[in-house]
GROMACS .gro file of C-alpha atoms in nm:
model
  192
    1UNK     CA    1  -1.987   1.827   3.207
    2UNK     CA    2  -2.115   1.537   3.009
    3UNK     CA    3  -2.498   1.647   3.058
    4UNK     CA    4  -2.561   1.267   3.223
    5UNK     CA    5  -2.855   1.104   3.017
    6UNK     CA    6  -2.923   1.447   2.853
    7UNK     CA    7  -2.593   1.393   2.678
    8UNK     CA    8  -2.464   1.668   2.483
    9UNK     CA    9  -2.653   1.917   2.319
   10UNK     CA   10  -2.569   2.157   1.977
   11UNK     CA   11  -2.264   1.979   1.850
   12UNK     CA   12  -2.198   2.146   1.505
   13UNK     CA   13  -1.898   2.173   1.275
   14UNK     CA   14  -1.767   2.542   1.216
   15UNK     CA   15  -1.995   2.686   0.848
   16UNK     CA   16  -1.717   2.585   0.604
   17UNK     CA   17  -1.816   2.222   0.702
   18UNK     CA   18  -2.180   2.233   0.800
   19UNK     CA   19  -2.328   2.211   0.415
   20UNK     CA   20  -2.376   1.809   0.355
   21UNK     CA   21  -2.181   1.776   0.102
   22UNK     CA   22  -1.889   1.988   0.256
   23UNK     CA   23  -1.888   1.769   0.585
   24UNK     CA   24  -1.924   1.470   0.386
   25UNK     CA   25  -1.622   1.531   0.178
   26UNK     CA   26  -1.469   1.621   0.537
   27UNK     CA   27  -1.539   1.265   0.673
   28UNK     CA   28  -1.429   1.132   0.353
   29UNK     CA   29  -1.069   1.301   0.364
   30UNK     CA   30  -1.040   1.183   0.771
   31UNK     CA   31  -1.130   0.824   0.705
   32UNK     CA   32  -0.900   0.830   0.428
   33UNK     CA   33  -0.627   1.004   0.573
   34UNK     CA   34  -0.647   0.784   0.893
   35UNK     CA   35  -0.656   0.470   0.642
   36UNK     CA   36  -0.348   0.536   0.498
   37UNK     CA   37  -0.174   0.611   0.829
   38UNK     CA   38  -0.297   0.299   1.014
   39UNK     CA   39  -0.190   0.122   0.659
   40UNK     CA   40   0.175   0.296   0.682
   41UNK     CA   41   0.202   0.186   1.089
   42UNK     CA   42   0.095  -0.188   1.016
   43UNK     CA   43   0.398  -0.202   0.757
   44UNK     CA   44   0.650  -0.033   0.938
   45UNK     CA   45   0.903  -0.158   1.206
   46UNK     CA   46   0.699  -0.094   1.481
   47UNK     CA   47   0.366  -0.262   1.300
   48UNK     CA   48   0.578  -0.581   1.259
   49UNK     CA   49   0.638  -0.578   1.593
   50UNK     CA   50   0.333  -0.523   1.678
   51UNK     CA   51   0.248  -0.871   1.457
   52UNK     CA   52   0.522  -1.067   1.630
   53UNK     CA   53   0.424  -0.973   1.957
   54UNK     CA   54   0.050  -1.091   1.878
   55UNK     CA   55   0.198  -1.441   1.728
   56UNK     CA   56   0.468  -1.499   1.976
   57UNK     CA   57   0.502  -1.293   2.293
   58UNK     CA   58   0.775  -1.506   2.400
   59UNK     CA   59   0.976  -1.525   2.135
   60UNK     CA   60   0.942  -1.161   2.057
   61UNK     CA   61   1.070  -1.089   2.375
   62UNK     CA   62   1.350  -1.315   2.340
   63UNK     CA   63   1.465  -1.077   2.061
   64UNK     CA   64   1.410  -0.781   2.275
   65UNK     CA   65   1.068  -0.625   2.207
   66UNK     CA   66   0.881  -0.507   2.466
   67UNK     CA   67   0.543  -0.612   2.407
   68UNK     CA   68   0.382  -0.394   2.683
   69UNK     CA   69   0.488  -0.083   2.553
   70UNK     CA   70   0.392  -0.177   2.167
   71UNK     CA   71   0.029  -0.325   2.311
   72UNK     CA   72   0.009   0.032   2.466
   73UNK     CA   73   0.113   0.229   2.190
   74UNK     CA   74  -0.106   0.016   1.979
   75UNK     CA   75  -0.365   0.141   2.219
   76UNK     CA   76  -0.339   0.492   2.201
   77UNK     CA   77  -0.295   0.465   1.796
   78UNK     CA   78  -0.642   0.335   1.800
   79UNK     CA   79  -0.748   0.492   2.068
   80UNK     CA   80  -0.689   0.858   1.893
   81UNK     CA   81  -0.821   0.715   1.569
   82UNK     CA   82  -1.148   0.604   1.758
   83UNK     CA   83  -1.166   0.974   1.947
   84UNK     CA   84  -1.140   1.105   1.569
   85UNK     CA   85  -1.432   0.891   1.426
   86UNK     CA   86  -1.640   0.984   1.749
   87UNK     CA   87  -1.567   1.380   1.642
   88UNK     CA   88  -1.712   1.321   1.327
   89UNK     CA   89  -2.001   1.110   1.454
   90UNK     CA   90  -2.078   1.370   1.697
   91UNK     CA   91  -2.064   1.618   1.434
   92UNK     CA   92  -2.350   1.441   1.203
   93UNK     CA   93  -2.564   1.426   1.462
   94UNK     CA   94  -2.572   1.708   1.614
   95UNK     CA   95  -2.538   1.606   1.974
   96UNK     CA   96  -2.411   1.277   2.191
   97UNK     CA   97  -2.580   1.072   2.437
   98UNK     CA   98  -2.490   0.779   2.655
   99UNK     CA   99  -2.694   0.505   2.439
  100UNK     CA  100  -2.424   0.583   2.153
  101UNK     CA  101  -2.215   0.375   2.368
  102UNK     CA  102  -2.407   0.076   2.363
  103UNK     CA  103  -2.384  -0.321   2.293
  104UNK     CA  104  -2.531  -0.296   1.980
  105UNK     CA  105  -2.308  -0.038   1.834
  106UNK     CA  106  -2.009  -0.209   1.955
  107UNK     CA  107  -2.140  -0.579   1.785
  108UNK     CA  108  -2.160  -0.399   1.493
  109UNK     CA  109  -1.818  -0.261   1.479
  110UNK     CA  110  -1.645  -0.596   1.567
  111UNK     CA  111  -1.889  -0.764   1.255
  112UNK     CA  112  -1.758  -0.522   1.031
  113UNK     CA  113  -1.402  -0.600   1.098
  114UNK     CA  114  -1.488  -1.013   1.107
  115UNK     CA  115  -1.690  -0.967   0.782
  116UNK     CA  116  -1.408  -0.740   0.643
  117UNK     CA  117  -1.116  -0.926   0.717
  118UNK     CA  118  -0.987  -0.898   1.108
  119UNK     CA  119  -0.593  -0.892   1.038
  120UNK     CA  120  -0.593  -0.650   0.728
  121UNK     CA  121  -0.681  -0.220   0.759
  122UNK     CA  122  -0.877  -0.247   0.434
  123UNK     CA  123  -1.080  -0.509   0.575
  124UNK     CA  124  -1.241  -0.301   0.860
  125UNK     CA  125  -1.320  -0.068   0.550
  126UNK     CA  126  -1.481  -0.317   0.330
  127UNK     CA  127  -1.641  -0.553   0.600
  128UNK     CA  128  -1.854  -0.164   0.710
  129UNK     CA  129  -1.942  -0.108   0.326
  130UNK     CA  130  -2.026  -0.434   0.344
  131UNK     CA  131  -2.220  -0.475   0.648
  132UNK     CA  132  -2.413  -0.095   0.589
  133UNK     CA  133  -2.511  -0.184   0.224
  134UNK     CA  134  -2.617  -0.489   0.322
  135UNK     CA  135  -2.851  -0.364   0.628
  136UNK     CA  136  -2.980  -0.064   0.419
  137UNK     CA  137  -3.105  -0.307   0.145
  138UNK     CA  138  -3.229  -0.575   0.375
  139UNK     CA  139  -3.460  -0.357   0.598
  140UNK     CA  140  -3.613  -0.225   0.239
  141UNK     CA  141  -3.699  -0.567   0.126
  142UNK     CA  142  -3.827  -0.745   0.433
  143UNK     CA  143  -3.980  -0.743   0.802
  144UNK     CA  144  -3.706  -0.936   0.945
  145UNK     CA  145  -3.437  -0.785   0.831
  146UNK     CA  146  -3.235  -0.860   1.198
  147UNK     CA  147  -3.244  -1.199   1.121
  148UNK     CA  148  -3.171  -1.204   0.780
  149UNK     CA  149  -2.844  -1.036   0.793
  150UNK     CA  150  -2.741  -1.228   1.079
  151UNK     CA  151  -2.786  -1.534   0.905
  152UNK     CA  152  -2.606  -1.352   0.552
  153UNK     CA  153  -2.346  -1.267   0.843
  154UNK     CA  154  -2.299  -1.638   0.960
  155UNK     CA  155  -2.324  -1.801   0.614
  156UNK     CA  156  -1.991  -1.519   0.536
  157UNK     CA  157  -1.807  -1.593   0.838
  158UNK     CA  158  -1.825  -1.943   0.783
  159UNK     CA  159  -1.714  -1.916   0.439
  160UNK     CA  160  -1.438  -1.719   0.433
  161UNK     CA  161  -1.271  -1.741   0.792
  162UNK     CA  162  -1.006  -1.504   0.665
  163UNK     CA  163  -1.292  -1.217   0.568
  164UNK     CA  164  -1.392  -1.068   0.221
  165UNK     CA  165  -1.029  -0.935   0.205
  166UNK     CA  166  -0.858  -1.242   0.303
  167UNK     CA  167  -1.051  -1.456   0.070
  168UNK     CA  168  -0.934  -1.185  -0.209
  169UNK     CA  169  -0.562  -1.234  -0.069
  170UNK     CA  170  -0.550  -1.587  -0.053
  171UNK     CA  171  -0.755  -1.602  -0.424
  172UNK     CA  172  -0.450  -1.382  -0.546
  173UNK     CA  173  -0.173  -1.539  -0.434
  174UNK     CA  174  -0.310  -1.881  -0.530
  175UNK     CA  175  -0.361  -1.711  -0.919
  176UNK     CA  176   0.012  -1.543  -0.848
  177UNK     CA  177   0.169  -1.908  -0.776
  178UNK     CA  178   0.024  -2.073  -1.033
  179UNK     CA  179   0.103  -1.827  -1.312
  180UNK     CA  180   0.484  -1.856  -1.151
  181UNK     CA  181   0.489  -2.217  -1.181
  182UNK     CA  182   0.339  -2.225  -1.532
  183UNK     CA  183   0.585  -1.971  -1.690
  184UNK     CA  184   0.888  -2.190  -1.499
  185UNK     CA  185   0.738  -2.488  -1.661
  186UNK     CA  186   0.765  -2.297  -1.966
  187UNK     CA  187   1.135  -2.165  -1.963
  188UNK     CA  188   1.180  -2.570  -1.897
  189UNK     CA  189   0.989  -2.697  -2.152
  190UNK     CA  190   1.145  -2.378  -2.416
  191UNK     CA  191   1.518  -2.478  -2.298
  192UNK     CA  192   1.489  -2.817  -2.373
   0.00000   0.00000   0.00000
């Protein structure tokens, strides 16, 4: 069924999607699409109980959520938004084999999420614009490219714990506080 290590052979998108530019627009409006749903879950009812079963399993099922069934629906969520990706994937290319599945692949996904930001949905998106500019570019400029961007990789990690998108979030709020204390200071300092 699965053709073994031959994989699978002459996977093509239908002719209204098969130009480049057609297909690429295609992936586009998917990633997108699936982006703002996954954005729309996380801040809904069931996304913050989703978050307080992560932080507290025991106290969020001291207020009655059952964590199994959210950690499974969370599963099939990303599960069907993973089979969706792998569509388009096998689309590109044509055909699927085994190796697709491999370590490598799967190190790269969880980098671009660390990179990114690991408890935001934007920051899986940045951390893999991130991450794929930043491999393109390195393997044009030098021979060790592997080693360079794992270094770039650990030198980002250990700066910003929080991600690219975290470090925005926290920069932010810290710019949103202080702007909120100074124009308190100055209703005080205008009233007296």
């Amino acid at each position: 069924m699965t053709g073994g290590d031959n994989g699978i052979l002459g996977v093509w998108p239908e002719k209204w999607a098969a130009a480049p530019a057609h297909f690429y627009w295609l992936s586009i409006g998917v990633a997108a699409l699936a982006v703002a749903a996954l954005r729309i879950i996380v801040f809904s009812p069931f996304g913050f109980a989703l978050r307080a079963t992560r932080d507290s399993p025991l106290r969020s099922e001291a207020i009655g959520i059952d964590g199994k069934r959210i950690q499974w629906t969370a599963f099939v969520i990303a599960g069907t938004i993973a089979g969706v990706a792998g569509a388009l994937f096998a689309y590109l290319k044509g055909s699927v084999f085994p190796d697709s599945l491999g370590i490598s692949l799967s190190v790269d996904a969880l980098v671009m999420v660390l990179l990114g930001g690991a408890e935001t949905v934007s920051g899986a998106v940045i951390g893999a614009i991130v991450y794929k500019a930043l491999s393109i570019w390195l393997v044009s400029q030098t021979d060790l490219s592997k080693l360079v961007l794992g270094g770039v990789i650990v030198l980002i990690v250990v700066a910003f714990p929080k991600g690219i998108v975290g470090m925005l979030e926290t920069i932010r709020n810290r710019r949103r506080t202080e702007s909120s204390k100074s124009a308190l200071v100055t209703k005080i300092e205008s009233a007296e």
